PDB file of C-alpha atoms in Angstrom:
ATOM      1  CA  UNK A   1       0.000   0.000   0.000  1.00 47.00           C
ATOM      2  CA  UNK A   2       0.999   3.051  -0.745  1.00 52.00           C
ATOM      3  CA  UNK A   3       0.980   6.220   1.381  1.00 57.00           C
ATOM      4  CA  UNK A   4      -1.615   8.206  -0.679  1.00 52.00           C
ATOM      5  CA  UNK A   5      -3.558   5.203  -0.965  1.00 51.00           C
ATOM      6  CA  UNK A   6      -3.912   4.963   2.817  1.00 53.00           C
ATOM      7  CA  UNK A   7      -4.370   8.850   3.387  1.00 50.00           C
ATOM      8  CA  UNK A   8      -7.425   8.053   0.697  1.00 46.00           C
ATOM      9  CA  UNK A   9      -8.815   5.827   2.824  1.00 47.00           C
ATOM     10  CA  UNK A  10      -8.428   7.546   6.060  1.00 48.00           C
ATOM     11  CA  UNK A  11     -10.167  10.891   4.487  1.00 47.00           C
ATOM     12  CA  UNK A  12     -12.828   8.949   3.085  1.00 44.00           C
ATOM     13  CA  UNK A  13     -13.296   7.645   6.865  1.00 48.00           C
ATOM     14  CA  UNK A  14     -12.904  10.467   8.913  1.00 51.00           C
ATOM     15  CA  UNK A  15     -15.404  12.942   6.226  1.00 49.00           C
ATOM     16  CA  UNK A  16     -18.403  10.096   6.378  1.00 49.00           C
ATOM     17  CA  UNK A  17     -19.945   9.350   9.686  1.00 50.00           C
ATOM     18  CA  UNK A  18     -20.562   5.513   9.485  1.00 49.00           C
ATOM     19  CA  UNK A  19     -24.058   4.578   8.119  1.00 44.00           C
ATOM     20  CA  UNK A  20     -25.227   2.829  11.484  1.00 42.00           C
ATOM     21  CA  UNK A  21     -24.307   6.297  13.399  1.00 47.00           C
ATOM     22  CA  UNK A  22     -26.982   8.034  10.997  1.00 48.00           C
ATOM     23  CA  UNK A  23     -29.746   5.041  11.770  1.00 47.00           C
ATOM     24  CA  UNK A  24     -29.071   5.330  15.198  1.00 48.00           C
ATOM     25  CA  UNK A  25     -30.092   9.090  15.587  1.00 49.00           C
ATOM     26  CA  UNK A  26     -33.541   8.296  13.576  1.00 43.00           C
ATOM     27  CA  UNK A  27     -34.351   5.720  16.149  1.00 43.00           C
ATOM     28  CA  UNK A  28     -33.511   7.788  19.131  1.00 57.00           C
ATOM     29  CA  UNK A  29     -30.194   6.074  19.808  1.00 84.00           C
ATOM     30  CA  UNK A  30     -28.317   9.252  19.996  1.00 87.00           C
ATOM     31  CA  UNK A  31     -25.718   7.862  22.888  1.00 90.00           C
ATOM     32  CA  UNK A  32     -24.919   4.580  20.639  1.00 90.00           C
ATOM     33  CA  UNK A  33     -24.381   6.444  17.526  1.00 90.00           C
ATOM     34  CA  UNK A  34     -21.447   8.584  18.943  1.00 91.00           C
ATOM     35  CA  UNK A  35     -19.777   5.626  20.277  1.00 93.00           C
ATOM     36  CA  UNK A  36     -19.406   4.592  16.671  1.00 92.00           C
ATOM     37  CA  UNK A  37     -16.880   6.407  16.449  1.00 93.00           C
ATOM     38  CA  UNK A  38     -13.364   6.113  17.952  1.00 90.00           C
ATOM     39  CA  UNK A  39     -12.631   9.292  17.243  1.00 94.00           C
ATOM     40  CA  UNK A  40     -13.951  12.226  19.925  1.00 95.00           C
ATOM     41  CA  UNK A  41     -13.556  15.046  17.561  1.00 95.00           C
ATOM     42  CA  UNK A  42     -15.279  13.101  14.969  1.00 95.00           C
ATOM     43  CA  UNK A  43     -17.634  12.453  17.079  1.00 95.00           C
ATOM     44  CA  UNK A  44     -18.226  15.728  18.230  1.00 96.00           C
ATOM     45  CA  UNK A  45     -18.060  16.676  14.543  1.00 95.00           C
ATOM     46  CA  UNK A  46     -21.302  14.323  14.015  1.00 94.00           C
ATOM     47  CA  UNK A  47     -22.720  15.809  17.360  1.00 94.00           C
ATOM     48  CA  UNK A  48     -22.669  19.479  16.140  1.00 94.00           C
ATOM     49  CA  UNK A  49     -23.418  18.716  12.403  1.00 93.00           C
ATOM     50  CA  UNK A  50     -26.714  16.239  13.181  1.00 90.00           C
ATOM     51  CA  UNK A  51     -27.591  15.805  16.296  1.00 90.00           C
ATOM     52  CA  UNK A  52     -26.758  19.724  17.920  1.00 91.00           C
ATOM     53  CA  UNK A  53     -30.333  21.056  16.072  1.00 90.00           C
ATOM     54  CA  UNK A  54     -32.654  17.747  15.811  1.00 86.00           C
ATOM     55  CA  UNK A  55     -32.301  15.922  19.297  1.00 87.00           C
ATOM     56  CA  UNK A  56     -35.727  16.996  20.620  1.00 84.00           C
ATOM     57  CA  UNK A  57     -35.112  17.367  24.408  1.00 91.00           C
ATOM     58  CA  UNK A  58     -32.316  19.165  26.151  1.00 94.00           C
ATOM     59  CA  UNK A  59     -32.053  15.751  27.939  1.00 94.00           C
ATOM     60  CA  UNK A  60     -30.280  14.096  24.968  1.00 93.00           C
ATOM     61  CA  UNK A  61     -27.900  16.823  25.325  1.00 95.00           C
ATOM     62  CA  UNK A  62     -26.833  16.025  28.235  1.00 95.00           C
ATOM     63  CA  UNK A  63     -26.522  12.443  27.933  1.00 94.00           C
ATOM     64  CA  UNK A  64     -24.555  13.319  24.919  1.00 96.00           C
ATOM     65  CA  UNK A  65     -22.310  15.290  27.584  1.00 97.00           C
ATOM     66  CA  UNK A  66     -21.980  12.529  29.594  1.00 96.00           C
ATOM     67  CA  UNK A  67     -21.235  10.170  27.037  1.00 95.00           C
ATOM     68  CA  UNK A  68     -18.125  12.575  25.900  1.00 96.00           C
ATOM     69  CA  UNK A  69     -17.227  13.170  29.588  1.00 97.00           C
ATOM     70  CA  UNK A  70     -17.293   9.004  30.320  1.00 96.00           C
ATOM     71  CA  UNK A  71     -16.984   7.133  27.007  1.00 96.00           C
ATOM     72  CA  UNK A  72     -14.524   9.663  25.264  1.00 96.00           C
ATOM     73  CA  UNK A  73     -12.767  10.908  28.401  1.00 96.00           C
ATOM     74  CA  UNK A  74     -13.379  14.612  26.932  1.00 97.00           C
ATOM     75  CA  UNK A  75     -14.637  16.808  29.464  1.00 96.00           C
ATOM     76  CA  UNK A  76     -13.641  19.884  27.454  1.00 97.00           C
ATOM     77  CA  UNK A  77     -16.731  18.419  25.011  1.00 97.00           C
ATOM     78  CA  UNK A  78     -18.876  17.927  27.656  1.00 98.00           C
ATOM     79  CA  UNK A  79     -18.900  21.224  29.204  1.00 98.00           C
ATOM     80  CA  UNK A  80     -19.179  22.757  25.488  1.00 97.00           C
ATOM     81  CA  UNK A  81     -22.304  20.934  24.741  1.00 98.00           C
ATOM     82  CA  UNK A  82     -23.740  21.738  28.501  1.00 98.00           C
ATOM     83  CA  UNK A  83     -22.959  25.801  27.637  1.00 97.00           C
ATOM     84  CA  UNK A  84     -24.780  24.769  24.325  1.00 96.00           C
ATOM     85  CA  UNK A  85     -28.209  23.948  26.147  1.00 97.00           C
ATOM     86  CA  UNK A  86     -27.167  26.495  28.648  1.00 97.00           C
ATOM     87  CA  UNK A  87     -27.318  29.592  25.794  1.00 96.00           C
ATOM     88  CA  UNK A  88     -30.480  27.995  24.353  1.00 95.00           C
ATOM     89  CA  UNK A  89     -32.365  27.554  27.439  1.00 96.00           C
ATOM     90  CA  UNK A  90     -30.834  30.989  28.829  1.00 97.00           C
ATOM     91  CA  UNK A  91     -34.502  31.749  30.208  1.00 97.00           C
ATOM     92  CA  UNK A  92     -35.483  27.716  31.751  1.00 97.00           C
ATOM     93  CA  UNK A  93     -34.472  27.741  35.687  1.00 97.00           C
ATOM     94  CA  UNK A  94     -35.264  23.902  35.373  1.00 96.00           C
ATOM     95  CA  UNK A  95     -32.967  23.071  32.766  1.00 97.00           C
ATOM     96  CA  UNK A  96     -30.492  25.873  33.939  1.00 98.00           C
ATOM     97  CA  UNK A  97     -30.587  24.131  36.993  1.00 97.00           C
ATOM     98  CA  UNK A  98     -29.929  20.466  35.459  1.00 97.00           C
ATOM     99  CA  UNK A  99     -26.963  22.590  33.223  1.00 98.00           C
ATOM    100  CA  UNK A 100     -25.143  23.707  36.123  1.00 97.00           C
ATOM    101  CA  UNK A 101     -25.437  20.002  38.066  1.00 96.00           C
ATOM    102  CA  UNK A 102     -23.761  18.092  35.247  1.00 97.00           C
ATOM    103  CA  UNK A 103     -21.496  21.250  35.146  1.00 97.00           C
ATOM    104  CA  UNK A 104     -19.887  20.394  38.445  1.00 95.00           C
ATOM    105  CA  UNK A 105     -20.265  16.301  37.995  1.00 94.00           C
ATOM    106  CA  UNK A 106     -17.953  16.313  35.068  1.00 95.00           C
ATOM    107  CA  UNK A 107     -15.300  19.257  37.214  1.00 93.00           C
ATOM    108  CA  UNK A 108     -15.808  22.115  35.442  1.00 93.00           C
ATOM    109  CA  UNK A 109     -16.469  24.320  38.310  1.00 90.00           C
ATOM    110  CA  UNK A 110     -16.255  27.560  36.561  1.00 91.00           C
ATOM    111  CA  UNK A 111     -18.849  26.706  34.024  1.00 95.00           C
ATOM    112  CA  UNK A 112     -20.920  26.050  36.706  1.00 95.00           C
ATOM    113  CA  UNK A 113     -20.865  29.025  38.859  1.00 94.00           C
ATOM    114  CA  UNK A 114     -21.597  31.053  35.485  1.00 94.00           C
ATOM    115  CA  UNK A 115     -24.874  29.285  35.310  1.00 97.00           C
ATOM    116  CA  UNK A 116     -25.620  29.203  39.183  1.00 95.00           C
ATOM    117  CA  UNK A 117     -25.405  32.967  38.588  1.00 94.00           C
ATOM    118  CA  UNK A 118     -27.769  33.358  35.884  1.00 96.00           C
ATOM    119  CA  UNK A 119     -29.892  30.725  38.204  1.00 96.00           C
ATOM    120  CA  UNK A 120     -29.628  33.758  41.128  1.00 94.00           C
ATOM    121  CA  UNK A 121     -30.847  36.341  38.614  1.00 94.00           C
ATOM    122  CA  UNK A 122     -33.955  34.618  37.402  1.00 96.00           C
ATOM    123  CA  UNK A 123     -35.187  33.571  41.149  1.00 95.00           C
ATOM    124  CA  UNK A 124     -33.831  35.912  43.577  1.00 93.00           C
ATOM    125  CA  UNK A 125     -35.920  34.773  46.106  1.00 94.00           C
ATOM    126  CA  UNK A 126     -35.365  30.982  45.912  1.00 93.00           C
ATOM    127  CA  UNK A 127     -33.607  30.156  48.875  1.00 92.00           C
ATOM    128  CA  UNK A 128     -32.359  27.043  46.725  1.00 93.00           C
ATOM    129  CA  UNK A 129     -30.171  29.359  44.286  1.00 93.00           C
ATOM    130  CA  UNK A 130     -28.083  30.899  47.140  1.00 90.00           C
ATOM    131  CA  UNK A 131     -26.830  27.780  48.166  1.00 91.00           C
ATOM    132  CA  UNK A 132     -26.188  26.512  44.876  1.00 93.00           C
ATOM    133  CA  UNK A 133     -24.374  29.700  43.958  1.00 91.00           C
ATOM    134  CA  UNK A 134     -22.505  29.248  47.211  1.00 88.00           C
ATOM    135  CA  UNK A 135     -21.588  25.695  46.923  1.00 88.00           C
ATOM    136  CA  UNK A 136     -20.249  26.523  43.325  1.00 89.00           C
ATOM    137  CA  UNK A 137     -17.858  29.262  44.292  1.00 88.00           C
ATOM    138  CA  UNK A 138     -17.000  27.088  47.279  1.00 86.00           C
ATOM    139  CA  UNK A 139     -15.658  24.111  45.228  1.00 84.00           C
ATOM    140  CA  UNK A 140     -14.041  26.503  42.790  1.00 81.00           C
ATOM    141  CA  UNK A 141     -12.003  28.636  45.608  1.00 78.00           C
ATOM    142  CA  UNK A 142     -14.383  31.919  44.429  1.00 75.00           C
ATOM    143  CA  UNK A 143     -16.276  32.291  48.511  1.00 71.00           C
ATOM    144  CA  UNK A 144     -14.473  35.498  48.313  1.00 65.00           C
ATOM    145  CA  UNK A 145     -16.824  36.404  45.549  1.00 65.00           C
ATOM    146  CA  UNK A 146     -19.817  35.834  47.780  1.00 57.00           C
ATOM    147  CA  UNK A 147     -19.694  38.778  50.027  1.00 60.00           C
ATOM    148  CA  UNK A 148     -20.061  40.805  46.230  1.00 63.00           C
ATOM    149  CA  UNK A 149     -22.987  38.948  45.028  1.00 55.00           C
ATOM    150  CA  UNK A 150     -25.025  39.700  48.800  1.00 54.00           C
ATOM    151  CA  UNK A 151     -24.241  43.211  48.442  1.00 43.00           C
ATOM    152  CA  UNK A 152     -25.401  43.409  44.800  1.00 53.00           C
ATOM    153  CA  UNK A 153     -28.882  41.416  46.118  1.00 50.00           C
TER     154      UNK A 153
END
């Protein structure tokens, strides 16, 4: 084999997502179809270029996060597809609130306390979002920042 023969190949590979990855999204197997690939920018490739607009629930998305965070061992994926939902749900406590748990599960701390303090803007007067806000900046060495964020309330 020759060298261009093999670099033929490979870019024939890596610009196709494999035919039972595309099945597997019309049958709601969104999880299975990125562990087609071995790849996890491929895969994330795939994710943003089918799945990122059609998966109808933000809960595929993040079972798609933790599939990059676990399977893929990618937690710089993860968090991007959680800020994803995050920016699209910008106005959903709920799923804000969901965002920011599987924020800190996968250690991205800082990601987290961004949306525990959009969480503290939309319900200033749920008791809840204080301590989430504080438990955030806790595990991310920010406490000091909590003294500015009573003042501001």
């Amino acid at each position: 084999f020759s060298i261009n023969l093999i670099i033929f190949f490979w870019n024939i590979v890596c610009s196709n997502p494999p035919i039972y990855a595309q099945n597997n999204i019309v049958s709601g197997n969104h999880v299975k179809a990125l562990k087609e690939y071995t790849n996890r920018a491929l895969a994330y490739k795939f994710y943003e270029e089918q799945m990122a607009d059609a998966l109808p629930s933000y809960q595929y998305h993040i079972d798609i996060a933790q599939t990059f965070n676990s399977y893929f061992k990618d937690s710089f994926r993860a968090s991007a597809v959680l800020m994803n939902v995050a920016k699209k749900h910008h106005r959903n406590p709920e799923i804000l609130k969901a965002v920011a748990f599987n924020l800190q599960a996968i250690n991205a701390p800082r990601q987290a306390v961004t949306i525990y303090q959009q969480l503290l803007s939309l319900r200033p007067t749920y008791g809840q979002s204080y301590r989430d806000l504080a438990n955030a900046l806790k595990e991310n060495n920010q406490l000091f920042q909590w003294n500015q964020w009573k003042i501001r309330l």
